[in-house]
PDB file of C-alpha atoms in Angstrom:
ATOM      1  CA  MET S1074       0.000   0.000   0.000  1.00 47.00           C
ATOM      2  CA  THR S1075       2.751   2.448   0.843  1.00 57.00           C
ATOM      3  CA  GLY S1076       4.305   1.950  -2.586  1.00 66.00           C
ATOM      4  CA  ARG S1077       1.107   2.984  -4.356  1.00 69.00           C
ATOM      5  CA  ARG S1078       0.816   6.172  -2.360  1.00 71.00           C
ATOM      6  CA  THR S1079       4.487   6.954  -2.885  1.00 74.00           C
ATOM      7  CA  LEU S1080       4.061   6.368  -6.605  1.00 78.00           C
ATOM      8  CA  ALA S1081       1.053   8.700  -6.629  1.00 79.00           C
ATOM      9  CA  ALA S1082       3.091  11.418  -4.885  1.00 79.00           C
ATOM     10  CA  VAL S1083       6.019  10.981  -7.289  1.00 81.00           C
ATOM     11  CA  LEU S1084       3.726  11.146 -10.325  1.00 82.00           C
ATOM     12  CA  ASP S1085       1.992  14.245  -8.992  1.00 85.00           C
ATOM     13  CA  ILE S1086       4.932  16.299  -7.758  1.00 86.00           C
ATOM     14  CA  GLY S1087       7.519  14.850 -10.147  1.00 87.00           C
ATOM     15  CA  GLY S1088       5.336  15.711 -13.128  1.00 86.00           C
ATOM     16  CA  LEU S1089       4.951  19.246 -11.849  1.00 86.00           C
ATOM     17  CA  TRP S1090       8.714  19.669 -11.537  1.00 87.00           C
ATOM     18  CA  LEU S1091       9.295  18.158 -14.985  1.00 89.00           C
ATOM     19  CA  VAL S1092       6.825  20.487 -16.651  1.00 88.00           C
ATOM     20  CA  TYR S1093       7.990  23.705 -15.031  1.00 87.00           C
ATOM     21  CA  ARG S1094      11.719  23.071 -14.573  1.00 88.00           C
ATOM     22  CA  THR S1095      12.581  21.421 -17.901  1.00 89.00           C
ATOM     23  CA  GLU S1096      11.841  22.415 -21.491  1.00 90.00           C
ATOM     24  CA  LEU S1097       8.753  20.183 -21.576  1.00 89.00           C
ATOM     25  CA  PHE S1098       6.384  23.142 -21.151  1.00 88.00           C
ATOM     26  CA  ALA S1099       8.007  25.035 -24.041  1.00 89.00           C
ATOM     27  CA  ALA S1100       8.123  21.895 -26.210  1.00 90.00           C
ATOM     28  CA  THR S1101       4.389  21.300 -25.845  1.00 89.00           C
ATOM     29  CA  ALA S1102       3.240  24.944 -25.853  1.00 85.00           C
ATOM     30  CA  HIS S1103       2.633  25.047 -29.618  1.00 88.00           C
ATOM     31  CA  ARG S1104       1.406  21.474 -29.954  1.00 92.00           C
ATOM     32  CA  PRO S1105      -2.141  21.376 -28.561  1.00 92.00           C
ATOM     33  CA  PRO S1106      -2.474  17.549 -28.415  1.00 94.00           C
ATOM     34  CA  ALA S1107       0.825  17.173 -26.545  1.00 92.00           C
ATOM     35  CA  HIS S1108       0.058  20.118 -24.253  1.00 91.00           C
ATOM     36  CA  GLY S1109      -3.390  18.677 -23.546  1.00 93.00           C
ATOM     37  CA  ALA S1110      -1.885  15.254 -22.775  1.00 93.00           C
ATOM     38  CA  VAL S1111       0.544  16.825 -20.292  1.00 91.00           C
ATOM     39  CA  GLN S1112      -2.269  18.762 -18.604  1.00 89.00           C
ATOM     40  CA  VAL S1113      -4.487  15.651 -18.424  1.00 93.00           C
ATOM     41  CA  HIS S1114      -1.574  13.706 -16.922  1.00 89.00           C
ATOM     42  CA  MET S1115      -1.033  16.400 -14.286  1.00 87.00           C
ATOM     43  CA  ALA S1116      -4.737  16.471 -13.378  1.00 89.00           C
ATOM     44  CA  ALA S1117      -4.941  12.663 -13.244  1.00 89.00           C
ATOM     45  CA  ALA S1118      -1.791  12.440 -11.101  1.00 87.00           C
ATOM     46  CA  GLY S1119      -3.225  15.045  -8.716  1.00 86.00           C
ATOM     47  CA  LEU S1120      -6.493  13.130  -8.479  1.00 86.00           C
ATOM     48  CA  LEU S1121      -4.655   9.853  -7.865  1.00 84.00           C
ATOM     49  CA  PHE S1122      -2.608  11.511  -5.134  1.00 84.00           C
ATOM     50  CA  THR S1123      -5.729  12.998  -3.557  1.00 84.00           C
ATOM     51  CA  LEU S1124      -7.532   9.647  -3.483  1.00 82.00           C
ATOM     52  CA  ALA S1125      -4.460   7.860  -2.138  1.00 80.00           C
ATOM     53  CA  VAL S1126      -3.910  10.340   0.685  1.00 79.00           C
ATOM     54  CA  CYS S1127      -7.541  10.951   1.643  1.00 77.00           C
ATOM     55  CA  GLY S1128      -8.298   7.247   1.724  1.00 68.00           C
ATOM     56  CA  LEU S1129     -11.859   7.579   0.492  1.00 64.00           C
ATOM     57  CA  ASP S1130     -11.719   4.116  -1.042  1.00 61.00           C
ATOM     58  CA  PRO S1131     -12.179   1.045   1.177  1.00 63.00           C
ATOM     59  CA  VAL S1132      -8.779  -0.542   1.789  1.00 64.00           C
ATOM     60  CA  ARG S1133      -7.582  -3.039   4.338  1.00 69.00           C
ATOM     61  CA  ARG S1134      -4.778  -1.001   5.803  1.00 70.00           C
ATOM     62  CA  ARG S1135      -4.841   2.738   5.906  1.00 68.00           C
ATOM     63  CA  TRP S1136      -1.960   5.025   6.629  1.00 71.00           C
ATOM     64  CA  SER S1137      -2.122   6.609  10.042  1.00 76.00           C
ATOM     65  CA  LEU S1138      -3.504  10.116  10.218  1.00 77.00           C
ATOM     66  CA  ALA S1139      -0.042  11.433  11.127  1.00 81.00           C
ATOM     67  CA  LEU S1140       1.578   9.808   8.090  1.00 81.00           C
ATOM     68  CA  ARG S1141      -1.131  11.076   5.748  1.00 80.00           C
ATOM     69  CA  GLY S1142      -0.795  14.560   7.231  1.00 81.00           C
ATOM     70  CA  ALA S1143       2.974  14.458   6.829  1.00 83.00           C
ATOM     71  CA  THR S1144       2.534  13.350   3.214  1.00 83.00           C
ATOM     72  CA  VAL S1145       0.182  16.251   2.476  1.00 83.00           C
ATOM     73  CA  LEU S1146       2.637  18.642   4.144  1.00 85.00           C
ATOM     74  CA  ALA S1147       5.616  17.266   2.176  1.00 85.00           C
ATOM     75  CA  ALA S1148       3.695  17.350  -1.099  1.00 85.00           C
ATOM     76  CA  GLY S1149       2.544  20.889  -0.326  1.00 86.00           C
ATOM     77  CA  THR S1150       6.119  21.964   0.223  1.00 87.00           C
ATOM     78  CA  ALA S1151       7.255  20.268  -2.977  1.00 87.00           C
ATOM     79  CA  HIS S1152       4.412  22.063  -4.799  1.00 86.00           C
ATOM     80  CA  ALA S1153       5.142  25.463  -3.254  1.00 87.00           C
ATOM     81  CA  VAL S1154       8.820  25.577  -4.229  1.00 88.00           C
ATOM     82  CA  PRO S1155       8.296  25.673  -8.011  1.00 85.00           C
ATOM     83  CA  ALA S1156       5.272  27.917  -7.496  1.00 85.00           C
ATOM     84  CA  ARG S1157       7.355  30.504  -5.631  1.00 86.00           C
ATOM     85  CA  THR S1158      10.295  30.293  -8.010  1.00 86.00           C
ATOM     86  CA  LEU S1159       8.201  30.669 -11.174  1.00 84.00           C
ATOM     87  CA  SER S1160       7.965  34.424 -10.705  1.00 80.00           C
ATOM     88  CA  SER S1161      11.743  34.784 -10.680  1.00 83.00           C
ATOM     89  CA  ARG S1162      12.716  31.983 -13.061  1.00 86.00           C
ATOM     90  CA  PRO S1163      10.336  31.050 -15.896  1.00 85.00           C
ATOM     91  CA  PRO S1164      10.140  27.552 -17.354  1.00 86.00           C
ATOM     92  CA  PRO S1165      13.120  27.069 -19.708  1.00 87.00           C
ATOM     93  CA  GLY S1166      12.448  28.046 -23.313  1.00 86.00           C
ATOM     94  CA  THR S1167       9.401  30.215 -22.618  1.00 86.00           C
ATOM     95  CA  GLY S1168       9.020  33.957 -23.071  1.00 83.00           C
ATOM     96  CA  PHE S1169       6.432  34.964 -20.488  1.00 85.00           C
ATOM     97  CA  THR S1170       6.304  38.541 -19.252  1.00 87.00           C
ATOM     98  CA  PRO S1171       7.225  39.138 -15.605  1.00 86.00           C
ATOM     99  CA  ALA S1172       3.619  40.135 -14.839  1.00 90.00           C
ATOM    100  CA  ASP S1173       2.282  36.878 -16.333  1.00 89.00           C
ATOM    101  CA  LEU S1174       4.852  34.861 -14.395  1.00 88.00           C
ATOM    102  CA  HIS S1175       3.936  36.638 -11.182  1.00 89.00           C
ATOM    103  CA  HIS S1176       0.197  36.024 -11.631  1.00 91.00           C
ATOM    104  CA  GLY S1177       0.730  32.402 -12.639  1.00 88.00           C
ATOM    105  CA  ALA S1178       3.006  31.791  -9.654  1.00 89.00           C
ATOM    106  CA  GLN S1179       0.433  33.349  -7.309  1.00 91.00           C
ATOM    107  CA  TRP S1180      -2.343  31.143  -8.676  1.00 91.00           C
ATOM    108  CA  MET S1181      -0.172  28.060  -8.364  1.00 88.00           C
ATOM    109  CA  TYR S1182       1.002  28.927  -4.837  1.00 89.00           C
ATOM    110  CA  TYR S1183      -2.274  30.024  -3.255  1.00 91.00           C
ATOM    111  CA  GLY S1184      -4.362  27.556  -5.244  1.00 89.00           C
ATOM    112  CA  GLY S1185      -2.073  24.779  -4.036  1.00 87.00           C
ATOM    113  CA  ASP S1186      -2.464  25.981  -0.453  1.00 88.00           C
ATOM    114  CA  LEU S1187      -6.231  25.930  -0.827  1.00 92.00           C
ATOM    115  CA  VAL S1188      -6.197  22.389  -2.223  1.00 89.00           C
ATOM    116  CA  GLU S1189      -3.825  21.198   0.518  1.00 87.00           C
ATOM    117  CA  ALA S1190      -6.044  22.715   3.208  1.00 90.00           C
ATOM    118  CA  GLY S1191      -9.007  20.934   1.628  1.00 90.00           C
ATOM    119  CA  LEU S1192      -7.063  17.658   1.629  1.00 86.00           C
ATOM    120  CA  ALA S1193      -6.248  18.120   5.303  1.00 84.00           C
ATOM    121  CA  VAL S1194      -9.911  18.783   6.140  1.00 88.00           C
ATOM    122  CA  VAL S1195     -11.166  15.786   4.138  1.00 85.00           C
ATOM    123  CA  THR S1196      -8.524  13.537   5.703  1.00 81.00           C
ATOM    124  CA  GLY S1197      -9.480  14.683   9.200  1.00 81.00           C
ATOM    125  CA  VAL S1198     -13.209  14.316   8.553  1.00 83.00           C
ATOM    126  CA  CYS S1199     -12.692  10.809   7.161  1.00 77.00           C
ATOM    127  CA  ARG S1200     -10.677   9.897  10.246  1.00 75.00           C
ATOM    128  CA  TYR S1201     -13.337  11.333  12.543  1.00 78.00           C
ATOM    129  CA  ALA S1202     -16.141   9.549  10.678  1.00 76.00           C
ATOM    130  CA  GLY S1203     -14.176   6.281  10.639  1.00 70.00           C
ATOM    131  CA  ALA S1204     -13.666   6.451  14.399  1.00 73.00           C
ATOM    132  CA  GLY S1205     -17.411   7.081  14.856  1.00 74.00           C
ATOM    133  CA  ARG S1206     -18.300   4.091  12.656  1.00 74.00           C
ATOM    134  CA  ALA S1207     -15.885   1.862  14.598  1.00 74.00           C
ATOM    135  CA  ARG S1208     -17.427   3.000  17.893  1.00 79.00           C
ATOM    136  CA  ALA S1209     -20.936   2.295  16.559  1.00 79.00           C
ATOM    137  CA  ARG S1210     -19.870  -1.209  15.426  1.00 78.00           C
ATOM    138  CA  ARG S1211     -18.484  -1.946  18.892  1.00 80.00           C
ATOM    139  CA  ARG S1212     -21.718  -0.760  20.507  1.00 81.00           C
ATOM    140  CA  ARG S1213     -23.807  -2.901  18.162  1.00 79.00           C
ATOM    141  CA  ARG S1214     -21.659  -5.961  18.945  1.00 79.00           C
ATOM    142  CA  VAL S1215     -21.961  -5.375  22.687  1.00 76.00           C
ATOM    143  CA  GLY S1216     -25.718  -4.816  22.361  1.00 71.00           C
ATOM    144  CA  ARG S1217     -26.132  -8.009  20.307  1.00 66.00           C
ATOM    145  CA  THR S1218     -24.146 -10.014  22.856  1.00 65.00           C
ATOM    146  CA  GLU S1219     -26.240  -8.640  25.723  1.00 60.00           C
ATOM    147  CA  ARG S1220     -29.484  -9.539  23.917  1.00 60.00           C
ATOM    148  CA  LEU S1221     -28.295 -13.121  23.503  1.00 59.00           C
ATOM    149  CA  THR S1222     -26.872 -13.628  26.991  1.00 65.00           C
ATOM    150  CA  GLY S1223     -28.405 -10.799  28.976  1.00 57.00           C
ATOM    151  CA  PRO S1224     -26.406  -8.117  30.749  1.00 57.00           C
ATOM    152  CA  ALA S1225     -22.991  -9.093  32.033  1.00 55.00           C
ATOM    153  CA  GLY S1226     -23.373 -11.284  35.100  1.00 51.00           C
ATOM    154  CA  ALA S1227     -27.113 -11.864  34.527  1.00 52.00           C
ATOM    155  CA  LEU S1228     -26.740 -15.606  34.113  1.00 51.00           C
ATOM    156  CA  GLY S1229     -25.861 -15.985  37.759  1.00 50.00           C
ATOM    157  CA  ASP S1230     -25.353 -19.293  39.536  1.00 49.00           C
ATOM    158  CA  HIS S1231     -28.802 -20.772  38.814  1.00 51.00           C
ATOM    159  CA  HIS S1232     -27.856 -21.490  35.183  1.00 50.00           C
ATOM    160  CA  ARG S1233     -25.007 -23.847  35.953  1.00 50.00           C
ATOM    161  CA  THR S1234     -25.360 -27.289  34.579  1.00 52.00           C
ATOM    162  CA  PRO S1235     -24.843 -30.371  36.733  1.00 54.00           C
ATOM    163  CA  ALA S1236     -21.721 -31.187  34.714  1.00 55.00           C
ATOM    164  CA  ALA S1237     -20.213 -27.858  35.767  1.00 51.00           C
ATOM    165  CA  GLY S1238     -20.746 -28.687  39.423  1.00 51.00           C
ATOM    166  CA  GLY S1239     -23.836 -26.611  40.001  1.00 50.00           C
ATOM    167  CA  GLU S1240     -27.279 -27.618  41.116  1.00 50.00           C
ATOM    168  CA  SER S1241     -30.144 -27.773  38.702  1.00 45.00           C
TER     169      SER S1241
END
């Protein structure tokens, strides 16, 4: 399970770094099908990462809340670095104006923060809801056991069988 989530993080953040820190962005800028494929890949990788970290799908073993939170924090940091540096250093081979770079970097930085905050909220809510469901299952099991045997200690001594040494 950990490998899948790590792969999702590498695809998401690694793709971002490849697009904005290599000449890939410039190479695909004037080729709409290639540019569209890169954008679809980035969106799909982000969605895969989101689903892997949030844990909305039913899996046997989930990461702990602390590990998922640390992953969101690390991915957020890895996302913020290229976002902050875009305003000072454009993607290689592109000719954006400083104003365009600044606006694009702001969208990427603050938009990323908004998405990461949303991921943190969804992860926490899922954890809270999961704990509530587990508590409800335990209560149902205890209630079912009490209906079958009565409250704890209700059997008393008068239900002992002769084989157990009690009187009938």
